[in-house]
Amino acid sequence: MQDHGDACRLTGLGRTYGRGTSAHHALGGIDLAIRANEFFTLLGPSGCGKTTLLRLIAGFDQPTVGEIAIFGRNVAGMPPEDRPVNTVFQHYALFPHLTVAENVGFALRMLGRPRAEIAATVARMVELVGLEGMEQRRPDQLSGGQKQRVALARALAPGPKILLLDEPLSALDAKLRQRMRSELKALQRETGITFVFVTHDQDEALAMSDRIAVMQGGRVQQLGRPEEIYEAPANRFVADFIGGANLIPARMGPEGAMAEGLGTIPATGTSGAEVTLAIRPERLAILPAGGHQPGDLGPLVVAERIYMGNELSFRLEGAAVPLHVTLPRGGLRGALDFAPGDRVALRPETGAIRVLAS
Amino acid sequence: MKLHRLLLAPSLGTILIFMALPIALTTLYSILSPAQYGGVIWQPSGEAYVRLLFERDIFDDTLSFNADYLQILGRSVVQAGIATILCLMIGLPTAWFIATRPPAQKSLCLMLVTVPYWVNLLVRTIALLLMLRDEGPINGALQSMGLADGPLPLAYNNFAIGLGLVSSFLPFMILPLYAAIERFDFSLLEAAYDLHASRWQAVRSVILPILRPGLIAGGLLVFIPGIGSYLAPDILGGGKTLMLGNLIGMQFQGSRNWPFGAALSTVLMSVTLIALILVARRAAREEA
């Protein structure tokens, strides 16, 4: 990959609200280098600090400790209006008293650009997001998806070096959200602008991002490409938050990890250590108990069968925690079905089990 | 459903008997002839309206233009206008401050704004006069500090009237502005800064246009009662500078020319109504 340098470098960044015993550490120890032209996602549950981080980059809030550099320039104390960064707000924050065209041209007007340049840029932006013919409408005459596009066009119009997006798709319905995902990704490639995208939706993050920082408790839990995050979660939290995983408590024995009701699973580690086994529900094959082979887990009992259209999911009892297994419908495996009460065994795919420190 | 409508009966009845009827009566009186010691004679006459602009010679009945009453109307408009602008300049930051407090402090602040209304307007106006007069504490303090040689003319002038209007109508400005700011979506302000607006640009391009309905409501609530105010010019102006309210009062009390007083009232009401309609139509046009 070509080296573009860093669009945004965060060093030892932290943000604490309040003082003394009531202090709340919203963010701490953030060291991140967001590359130029990258689609970078901050992913985590609400309250994980991702929005705080975005606000620090935008300049709406000041860090308690640490440093933010945008394209090599330290932006400490620089107000938001002076930063080469624009934001797409979660609830759009479109100006209700202005038309679509006036909203899109707002930043250029504030910068005192000539009228002709503003008109040309507005026309280009409106076309970019596919809102031709809507220029004279007001925000309350637009659908959610259209408002979203206006917010995008408005933030892109001044030509930011970094575009910050704060859960921009969360207010849209599921179908529109799907479409906007591809459009956003295409827009990012087309414009070549660095996108910093905040979301709590793992599907969104996996589908669009070049890299993802998974956040929890004000800290980055894991940083990596979507595949790395999903296939090789660094810890319990990441494994559980991204895609959901069976997290099984186990103890390291001489031949592997020993898990209650499942037997011994080949793994290496310090003998006697408490560990957590993480297994994705779709990386387990389910078979009738009886034809038990070495390496199979179980036997377990089907407690619930959940039909979900494109896949079939089972909840299995018999281990320390209930286990979930999903089978895609169709194909050879689609022919398999079980009913509650059936005794089954599980056969994990090679490399499917990750051993995590507890 | 029938019963439900009855709930409105008391207020509709009150408005009808104590507002609509008196207004109709006033308008009617304005086109009748004055009786000698107050009251009216049931004889139609346009004389009251003629008197607004012209003086009738007592000997030969010729009419000559007389701008005195127009001047009083103009003075009332200017005084009320200045008071409205001052209320706006004081009220907007105050309302902003209150609307951005935590909820518990908000209700306390709002209560404090309304505290003056626990004291009668007449008492408040007289108290203000006591503050302003030559021997009052303000002049006393200024002189004892050596800031003034003699008493400053604070009372019995337009300045005192303006001060009286501002102090009595300020809450009517603060409350609607508070309501508007309370509803203001502060992410719009962040959006403005994010889109490279300076503080002043954000105020001018985002805050003021969005708060417009509140500004208009507050402005009308100060301007309309201000233009017809009676107590402030009467007490603080010392009766020297008349405003429309005093002129109307005089017609019913001193001069005993009820039709002329009624005509003045009708003109004031019409001017107010026209102004209201213009504002409402402009607001409606901007909504569309």
XYZ file of C-alpha atoms in Angstrom:
646
model
C 0.000 0.000 0.000
C 1.170 3.455 -0.900
C 2.150 5.613 2.031
C 0.060 8.783 2.178
C 1.248 9.949 5.572
C -1.086 10.420 8.491
C -4.255 12.471 8.157
C -4.760 12.576 11.874
C -2.402 11.508 14.628
C -3.655 11.165 18.188
C -1.002 10.879 20.866
C -1.695 9.927 24.475
C -5.138 11.473 24.157
C -7.460 11.544 27.161
C -10.582 13.368 28.215
C -11.795 13.484 31.814
C -15.019 15.135 32.927
C -15.276 16.469 36.463
C -12.611 16.253 39.141
C -11.619 14.217 42.156
C -13.783 11.270 43.114
C -16.598 12.180 40.739
C -14.243 12.371 37.758
C -15.385 10.431 34.719
C -12.668 9.239 32.355
C -14.460 9.318 29.016
C -11.288 8.636 27.069
C -7.800 7.561 27.996
C -4.521 6.497 26.428
C -5.644 6.927 22.842
C -2.750 6.519 20.380
C -3.987 6.325 16.828
C -2.655 7.229 13.427
C -5.442 7.654 10.886
C -3.966 7.452 7.393
C -4.745 9.798 4.554
C -7.479 8.588 2.150
C -8.545 5.988 4.656
C -12.077 4.983 5.649
C -11.455 4.726 9.362
C -14.171 3.579 11.754
C -14.510 4.055 15.492
C -16.746 1.191 16.572
C -18.164 0.562 20.002
C -21.267 0.514 22.183
C -22.810 3.767 23.411
C -20.687 5.404 26.092
C -17.461 3.848 24.817
C -15.937 7.248 24.062
C -16.146 7.145 20.270
C -18.264 10.276 19.980
C -16.072 12.078 22.521
C -13.073 11.228 20.361
C -14.821 12.561 17.266
C -15.702 15.795 19.084
C -12.076 16.224 20.126
C -10.956 15.930 16.500
C -13.693 18.353 15.365
C -12.680 20.826 18.069
C -16.010 20.929 19.941
C -14.242 19.650 23.025
C -10.669 19.940 24.279
C -8.582 16.979 25.443
C -7.532 16.831 29.097
C -4.209 15.309 28.071
C -2.513 14.401 24.820
C -2.174 15.858 21.389
C -4.058 15.919 18.113
C -2.250 16.612 14.865
C -4.113 17.017 11.578
C -1.825 16.510 8.593
C 1.147 17.126 10.819
C -0.191 20.289 12.394
C -0.925 20.395 16.119
C -4.475 21.692 16.502
C -4.438 22.261 20.279
C -6.622 25.262 21.122
C -7.695 25.694 17.510
C -11.473 26.376 17.353
C -13.643 24.129 15.168
C -14.193 26.831 12.546
C -10.454 26.938 11.808
C -9.900 23.187 11.469
C -9.735 21.621 7.999
C -12.347 19.151 9.179
C -16.104 18.990 8.671
C -18.740 16.895 10.369
C -21.850 14.995 9.347
C -23.968 15.095 12.486
C -25.989 12.214 13.832
C -29.326 14.001 13.489
C -28.058 15.963 10.466
C -28.308 19.380 12.209
C -29.493 20.970 8.970
C -30.362 24.651 9.278
C -34.185 24.628 9.231
C -34.485 28.203 7.982
C -32.302 27.650 4.914
C -32.966 25.842 1.652
C -30.989 22.817 0.511
C -28.772 25.036 -1.648
C -28.236 27.526 1.186
C -27.387 24.720 3.594
C -24.845 23.257 1.180
C -23.333 26.674 0.480
C -23.248 27.724 4.156
C -19.572 27.051 4.826
C -18.432 28.772 1.641
C -20.524 31.818 2.523
C -18.970 31.901 5.987
C -15.538 31.736 4.366
C -16.485 34.710 2.194
C -15.974 32.952 -1.129
C -17.168 34.720 -4.278
C -20.797 34.179 -5.211
C -20.021 32.445 -8.514
C -17.706 29.961 -6.835
C -20.337 29.177 -4.210
C -23.002 28.580 -6.861
C -20.682 26.293 -8.827
C -19.625 24.275 -5.776
C -23.209 23.946 -4.534
C -24.286 22.659 -7.955
C -21.407 20.165 -7.982
C -22.164 18.943 -4.435
C -25.899 18.649 -5.045
C -25.128 16.537 -8.104
C -22.578 14.452 -6.207
C -25.195 13.362 -3.682
C -27.984 13.113 -6.265
C -30.277 15.879 -5.052
C -30.760 17.741 -8.343
C -34.100 19.558 -8.403
C -34.327 19.766 -4.611
C -32.174 22.892 -4.252
C -35.018 25.172 -3.182
C -36.620 22.806 -0.656
C -36.316 23.277 3.069
C -35.144 20.516 5.392
C -38.665 19.812 6.684
C -39.736 18.993 3.130
C -37.123 16.245 2.803
C -37.152 12.548 3.682
C -34.597 11.124 6.100
C -32.393 9.857 3.288
C -32.495 13.205 1.504
C -31.581 15.060 4.701
C -28.662 12.677 5.059
C -27.460 13.593 1.579
C -27.797 17.311 2.267
C -25.749 16.876 5.449
C -23.072 15.065 3.427
C -23.033 17.656 0.645
C -22.908 20.487 3.206
C -19.929 18.958 5.001
C -18.080 18.165 1.756
C -18.659 21.569 0.125
C -15.812 23.441 1.865
C -13.414 20.648 0.787
C -12.391 19.257 4.189
C -9.193 17.246 4.555
C -10.999 14.946 6.957
C -14.724 14.218 7.050
C -16.075 13.189 10.439
C -19.288 11.169 10.418
C -21.161 10.712 13.701
C -23.479 7.687 13.331
C -24.857 9.236 10.153
C -26.947 6.219 9.190
C -28.535 5.480 12.555
C -31.696 7.503 11.875
C -32.419 5.787 8.556
C -34.540 2.676 8.014
C -32.788 -0.632 7.392
C -33.136 -0.697 3.603
C -31.935 2.859 3.077
C -29.079 2.221 5.503
C -27.855 -0.621 3.294
C -27.860 1.592 0.227
C -26.219 4.549 1.939
C -23.401 2.232 3.066
C -22.331 1.541 -0.498
C -22.877 5.164 -1.470
C -20.750 6.440 1.400
C -17.968 4.038 0.560
C -18.128 5.054 -3.117
C -18.154 8.719 -2.145
C -15.075 8.242 -0.016
C -13.211 6.574 -2.879
C -14.348 9.207 -5.355
C -13.392 12.203 -3.228
C -10.234 10.705 -1.771
C -11.039 12.408 1.533
C -10.177 10.718 4.798
C -13.395 9.569 6.473
C -13.560 9.062 10.220
C -16.798 7.208 10.814
C -18.365 6.613 14.206
C -20.861 3.792 14.640
C -22.143 1.189 17.066
C -23.226 -1.024 14.183
C -20.657 -3.736 13.497
C -22.138 -4.633 10.103
C -21.715 -1.034 8.975
C -18.149 -0.982 10.251
C -17.194 -4.277 8.619
C -18.815 -3.399 5.291
C -17.279 0.037 4.785
C -14.039 0.417 6.694
C -10.447 0.148 5.639
C -9.558 -0.081 9.315
C -11.594 -0.246 12.491
C -10.745 0.816 16.020
C -12.995 -1.108 18.412
C -13.559 0.971 21.521
C -14.849 0.197 24.983
C -14.508 1.993 28.306
C -12.766 4.987 26.720
C -9.964 2.870 25.275
C -9.134 1.281 21.959
C -9.568 -2.474 22.406
C -8.335 -3.479 18.982
C -7.180 -1.776 15.818
C -7.145 -3.543 12.502
C -8.675 -4.357 9.155
C -12.253 -5.723 9.288
C -10.997 -9.268 8.635
C -8.502 -9.069 11.493
C -11.088 -7.729 13.890
C -13.600 -10.393 13.001
C -11.327 -13.408 12.557
C -8.811 -12.663 15.294
C -10.474 -10.701 18.078
C -7.885 -9.523 20.578
C -10.014 -9.991 23.647
C -13.324 -11.116 25.084
C -15.017 -7.800 24.466
C -14.099 -7.600 20.783
C -15.048 -11.239 20.196
C -18.433 -10.693 21.780
C -19.181 -7.257 20.341
C -18.236 -8.034 16.739
C -20.555 -10.624 15.296
C -21.241 -12.324 18.594
C -19.231 -15.310 19.724
C -19.676 -18.202 22.072
C -17.487 -17.324 25.044
C -16.778 -20.453 27.013
C -14.886 -20.452 30.313
C -12.135 -23.103 30.379
C -8.975 -24.082 32.254
C -5.728 -24.987 30.569
C -4.751 -28.592 31.145
C -1.841 -30.678 29.866
C -3.568 -31.587 26.563
C -5.438 -28.367 25.966
C -8.235 -26.267 27.333
C -10.741 -28.183 29.444
C -14.284 -26.861 29.227
C -17.176 -28.208 31.269
C -19.476 -30.446 29.209
C -17.377 -30.065 26.070
C -14.231 -32.072 26.784
C -10.689 -31.061 25.989
C -9.991 -28.643 23.171
C -6.486 -28.626 21.693
C -4.796 -25.369 22.662
C -1.514 -24.223 24.103
C -1.085 -22.122 27.196
C 0.146 -22.104 30.760
C -1.269 -25.112 32.535
C -3.861 -24.172 35.127
C -4.612 -20.769 33.651
C -8.229 -19.654 33.412
C -9.021 -18.816 29.785
C -11.980 -17.990 27.590
C -12.620 -19.892 24.388
C -14.196 -17.809 21.640
C -16.017 -19.625 18.835
C -18.139 -17.941 16.142
C -21.612 -19.528 15.899
C -21.253 -20.054 12.134
C -17.904 -21.847 12.421
C -19.343 -24.841 14.204
C -20.829 -27.818 12.388
C -23.691 -29.515 14.197
C -24.176 -33.276 13.959
C -26.260 -35.953 15.656
C -24.650 -37.285 18.828
C -23.442 -40.842 18.417
C -21.145 -40.556 15.452
C -18.774 -38.913 17.909
C -15.230 -38.413 16.601
C -12.208 -37.320 18.572
C -12.136 -33.501 18.596
C -15.917 -33.171 18.572
C -17.473 -31.274 21.411
C -20.402 -32.500 23.406
C -22.744 -34.202 23.684
C -25.174 -31.325 24.058
C -28.952 -30.976 23.944
C -30.884 -28.678 21.600
C -32.820 -26.222 23.779
C -34.231 -23.946 21.094
C -34.492 -23.818 17.320
C -34.674 -20.307 15.875
C -35.679 -19.876 12.232
C -34.316 -16.647 10.771
C -34.997 -16.971 7.056
C -31.554 -17.092 5.565
C -30.171 -19.101 8.445
C -31.154 -21.504 11.153
C -29.922 -21.013 14.678
C -29.814 -23.389 17.626
C -29.314 -22.815 21.308
C -27.584 -25.772 22.930
C -27.489 -26.657 26.623
C -25.025 -28.877 28.444
C -21.899 -26.724 28.615
C -21.047 -24.091 31.246
C -22.849 -21.481 29.143
C -25.558 -21.904 26.467
C -23.942 -22.255 23.036
C -25.256 -20.788 19.807
C -24.770 -22.363 16.424
C -26.018 -20.976 13.125
C -26.379 -22.925 9.903
C -26.819 -21.206 6.562
C -29.913 -22.387 4.674
C -29.516 -24.031 1.317
C -26.696 -26.198 0.054
C -25.765 -29.493 1.669
C -25.688 -28.199 5.212
C -29.104 -26.661 4.761
C -30.600 -30.129 4.761
C -29.634 -30.610 8.409
C -32.274 -29.829 10.999
C -32.785 -30.598 14.653
C -35.617 -30.248 17.101
C -35.503 -29.244 20.778
C -34.516 -32.236 22.864
C -32.219 -33.758 20.197
C -28.777 -34.791 21.397
C -26.051 -33.333 19.209
C -22.286 -32.847 18.994
C -20.317 -29.910 17.600
C -17.364 -30.033 15.240
C -15.433 -26.755 15.085
C -13.778 -25.707 11.826
C -10.022 -25.695 11.811
C -8.711 -22.595 13.558
C -12.203 -21.582 14.657
C -11.426 -21.644 18.355
C -9.523 -18.715 19.791
C -8.095 -18.900 23.273
C -8.392 -15.550 25.056
C -7.018 -14.602 28.441
C -9.989 -14.348 30.779
C -68.807 16.367 22.819
C -71.422 18.952 23.729
C -70.222 18.951 27.326
C -66.661 19.292 26.123
C -67.490 22.533 24.321
C -69.082 23.913 27.465
C -65.603 24.052 28.993
C -64.928 27.072 26.800
C -68.107 28.885 27.830
C -66.674 30.831 30.801
C -63.721 32.239 28.877
C -65.735 32.945 25.736
C -68.373 34.672 27.840
C -65.747 36.767 29.620
C -64.124 37.797 26.350
C -67.476 38.664 24.831
C -68.820 40.719 27.742
C -65.627 42.338 28.981
C -63.640 42.712 25.770
C -65.594 42.498 22.544
C -68.511 44.513 23.856
C -66.447 47.380 25.348
C -64.364 47.598 22.168
C -67.508 47.793 20.081
C -68.898 50.414 22.471
C -65.690 52.464 22.274
C -65.781 52.381 18.496
C -69.425 53.407 18.585
C -68.740 56.296 21.022
C -66.057 57.620 18.683
C -68.674 58.516 16.080
C -71.103 60.198 18.509
C -71.172 63.749 19.904
C -69.759 64.653 23.309
C -72.055 65.602 26.179
C -71.012 68.569 28.247
C -69.925 66.747 31.428
C -68.712 63.492 29.947
C -70.725 60.775 28.306
C -72.174 61.000 24.820
C -75.196 62.349 23.038
C -76.726 59.861 20.599
C -76.074 62.027 17.598
C -73.682 60.750 14.895
C -70.618 62.941 14.263
C -67.208 62.626 12.642
C -65.897 65.533 14.663
C -63.707 63.369 16.932
C -61.728 62.047 13.946
C -61.430 65.501 12.400
C -59.927 66.704 15.652
C -57.103 64.184 15.347
C -55.539 66.213 12.558
C -57.258 69.576 12.475
C -58.081 72.429 14.792
C -61.492 74.065 14.352
C -61.532 77.798 14.784
C -64.015 78.745 17.508
C -65.302 81.756 15.615
C -65.546 80.913 11.951
C -65.403 77.093 12.039
C -62.490 76.936 9.583
C -60.158 73.957 9.881
C -56.409 74.355 10.238
C -53.909 71.492 10.337
C -52.750 70.609 13.850
C -49.898 68.161 14.325
C -50.057 68.047 18.146
C -51.862 64.728 18.369
C -49.787 63.200 15.570
C -46.728 64.235 17.544
C -48.025 62.454 20.632
C -48.692 59.347 18.541
C -45.193 59.613 17.068
C -43.648 60.085 20.513
C -45.527 57.055 21.803
C -44.288 54.938 18.896
C -40.696 56.122 19.392
C -40.769 55.623 23.185
C -42.295 52.156 22.838
C -39.865 51.343 20.022
C -36.825 52.348 22.067
C -38.137 50.396 25.046
C -38.635 47.356 22.799
C -35.074 47.546 21.469
C -33.646 47.971 24.968
C -35.731 45.052 26.256
C -34.400 42.985 23.360
C -30.793 43.872 24.138
C -31.226 43.087 27.825
C -33.667 40.203 27.403
C -31.836 38.120 24.804
C -28.661 37.492 26.846
C -30.756 36.976 29.977
C -33.055 34.455 28.291
C -30.013 32.725 26.787
C -28.410 32.460 30.205
C -31.557 31.028 31.783
C -32.252 28.566 28.962
C -28.746 27.107 29.228
C -28.891 26.477 33.022
C -29.545 23.022 34.498
C -33.302 22.361 34.904
C -33.487 23.161 38.646
C -31.770 26.530 38.197
C -33.983 27.304 35.201
C -37.182 27.240 37.222
C -35.559 29.358 39.943
C -34.409 31.940 37.376
C -37.830 32.017 35.718
C -39.426 32.601 39.097
C -37.028 35.474 39.776
C -37.984 37.032 36.436
C -41.624 37.081 37.492
C -40.997 38.270 41.060
C -41.572 41.973 40.160
C -45.161 41.019 39.324
C -45.777 40.222 42.950
C -45.598 43.973 43.522
C -48.224 46.281 42.069
C -47.137 48.199 38.939
C -48.107 51.545 40.504
C -45.965 50.838 43.560
C -43.046 49.763 41.387
C -43.344 52.883 39.234
C -43.425 55.175 42.248
C -40.467 53.342 43.765
C -38.552 53.926 40.545
C -39.446 57.622 40.736
C -38.113 57.786 44.292
C -34.831 56.334 43.011
C -34.555 58.824 40.165
C -35.682 62.113 41.699
C -33.229 64.913 42.466
C -33.048 64.038 46.171
C -33.067 60.294 45.429
C -30.321 57.790 46.280
C -28.817 57.750 42.773
C -28.272 61.488 42.620
C -27.182 61.438 46.265
C -24.558 58.797 45.574
C -23.291 60.518 42.432
C -22.877 63.817 44.255
C -21.276 62.377 47.383
C -18.742 60.585 45.159
C -18.055 63.866 43.419
C -19.193 62.571 40.046
C -21.833 65.263 39.660
C -21.983 68.879 40.816
C -25.725 69.130 41.109
C -28.563 66.626 40.773
C -28.780 65.053 37.315
C -32.196 65.393 35.668
C -33.120 61.718 35.884
C -36.824 62.005 36.646
C -39.712 63.667 34.813
C -38.384 63.227 31.285
C -38.291 60.776 28.376
C -35.356 58.951 29.932
C -37.408 58.187 33.044
C -40.390 57.079 30.973
C -38.157 54.772 28.911
C -36.668 53.298 32.055
C -40.157 52.725 33.452
C -41.318 51.007 30.264
C -38.240 48.775 30.123
C -38.472 47.758 33.767
C -42.170 46.966 33.577
C -42.152 45.086 30.264
C -38.792 43.285 30.344
C -40.284 39.972 31.545
C -42.627 39.945 28.546
C -39.515 39.920 26.379
C -37.569 37.387 28.427
C -40.285 34.738 28.651
C -41.033 34.201 24.930
C -37.322 34.436 24.124
C -36.636 31.853 26.806
C -39.240 29.561 25.243
C -37.626 29.975 21.812
C -34.072 29.377 23.070
C -35.248 26.404 25.110
C -36.406 24.769 21.859
C -33.230 25.780 19.994
C -31.231 22.787 18.803
C -27.711 23.542 19.992
C -26.213 21.066 17.548
C -27.055 23.707 14.923
C -24.601 26.020 16.626
C -21.932 23.331 16.534
C -22.773 22.737 12.890
C -22.286 26.451 12.210
C -18.864 26.477 13.870
C -17.972 23.243 12.122
C -18.847 24.930 8.816
C -16.358 27.719 9.529
C -18.723 30.335 10.965
C -17.179 32.787 13.421
C -19.037 33.577 16.657
C -20.681 36.623 15.140
C -21.524 34.838 11.882
C -23.150 32.040 13.861
C -25.267 34.556 15.771
C -26.317 36.402 12.630
C -26.792 33.471 10.252
C -28.155 30.809 12.567
C -29.240 31.955 16.027
C -31.142 35.137 15.171
C -33.057 33.738 12.170
C -34.118 30.668 14.130
C -35.116 32.693 17.201
C -37.121 35.108 15.029
C -40.572 33.907 16.120
C -39.566 34.407 19.764
C -38.048 37.806 18.992
C -41.233 38.890 17.227
C -43.479 37.597 20.019
C -41.389 39.349 22.677
C -41.207 42.514 20.609
C -44.977 42.687 20.180
C -45.579 41.943 23.854
C -43.414 44.933 24.790
C -44.274 47.306 21.965
C -48.066 47.011 22.025
C -48.629 47.686 25.734
C -45.742 50.149 25.622
C -47.347 52.361 23.004
C -50.499 52.755 25.092
C -48.840 52.787 28.501
C -50.329 55.146 31.046
C -48.581 54.852 34.386
C -44.957 55.355 33.341
C -45.502 58.642 31.445
C -47.978 59.838 34.064
C -45.718 59.281 37.067
C -42.168 59.192 35.721
C -42.796 61.797 33.024
C -44.504 63.993 35.590
C -47.366 64.500 33.142
C -45.129 66.832 31.139
C -44.524 64.571 28.159
C -47.769 62.999 27.069
C -48.047 59.590 25.554
C -51.131 58.241 23.843
C -52.355 56.474 26.968
C -52.365 59.725 28.965
C -54.056 61.639 26.186
C -56.822 59.051 26.064
C -57.112 59.067 29.859
C -57.462 62.850 29.873
C -60.383 62.738 27.442
C -62.375 60.532 29.773
C -61.359 62.243 33.034
C -60.316 65.864 32.618
C -61.604 67.208 29.316
C -64.672 64.990 29.371
C -64.615 64.511 25.614
C -65.570 60.858 25.402
C -65.940 60.626 21.608
C -62.439 62.096 21.097
C -60.965 59.664 23.656
C -62.830 56.845 21.935
C -61.529 57.969 18.538
C -57.949 58.013 19.863
C -58.455 54.500 21.286
C -59.869 53.273 17.999
C -56.906 54.683 16.084
C -54.473 53.062 18.531
C -56.251 49.725 18.232
C -56.297 49.950 14.444
C -52.601 50.812 14.231
C -51.799 47.897 16.535
C -54.028 45.534 14.607
C -52.545 46.514 11.260
C -49.034 46.056 12.624
C -49.996 42.604 13.954
C -51.523 41.554 10.650
C -48.439 42.695 8.741
C -46.142 40.743 11.072
C -48.350 37.655 10.907
C -48.566 37.762 7.118
C -44.852 38.183 6.754
C -44.219 35.282 9.107
C -46.698 33.135 7.166
C -45.003 34.027 3.885
C -41.627 33.043 5.236
C -42.993 29.750 6.502
C -44.181 28.826 3.026
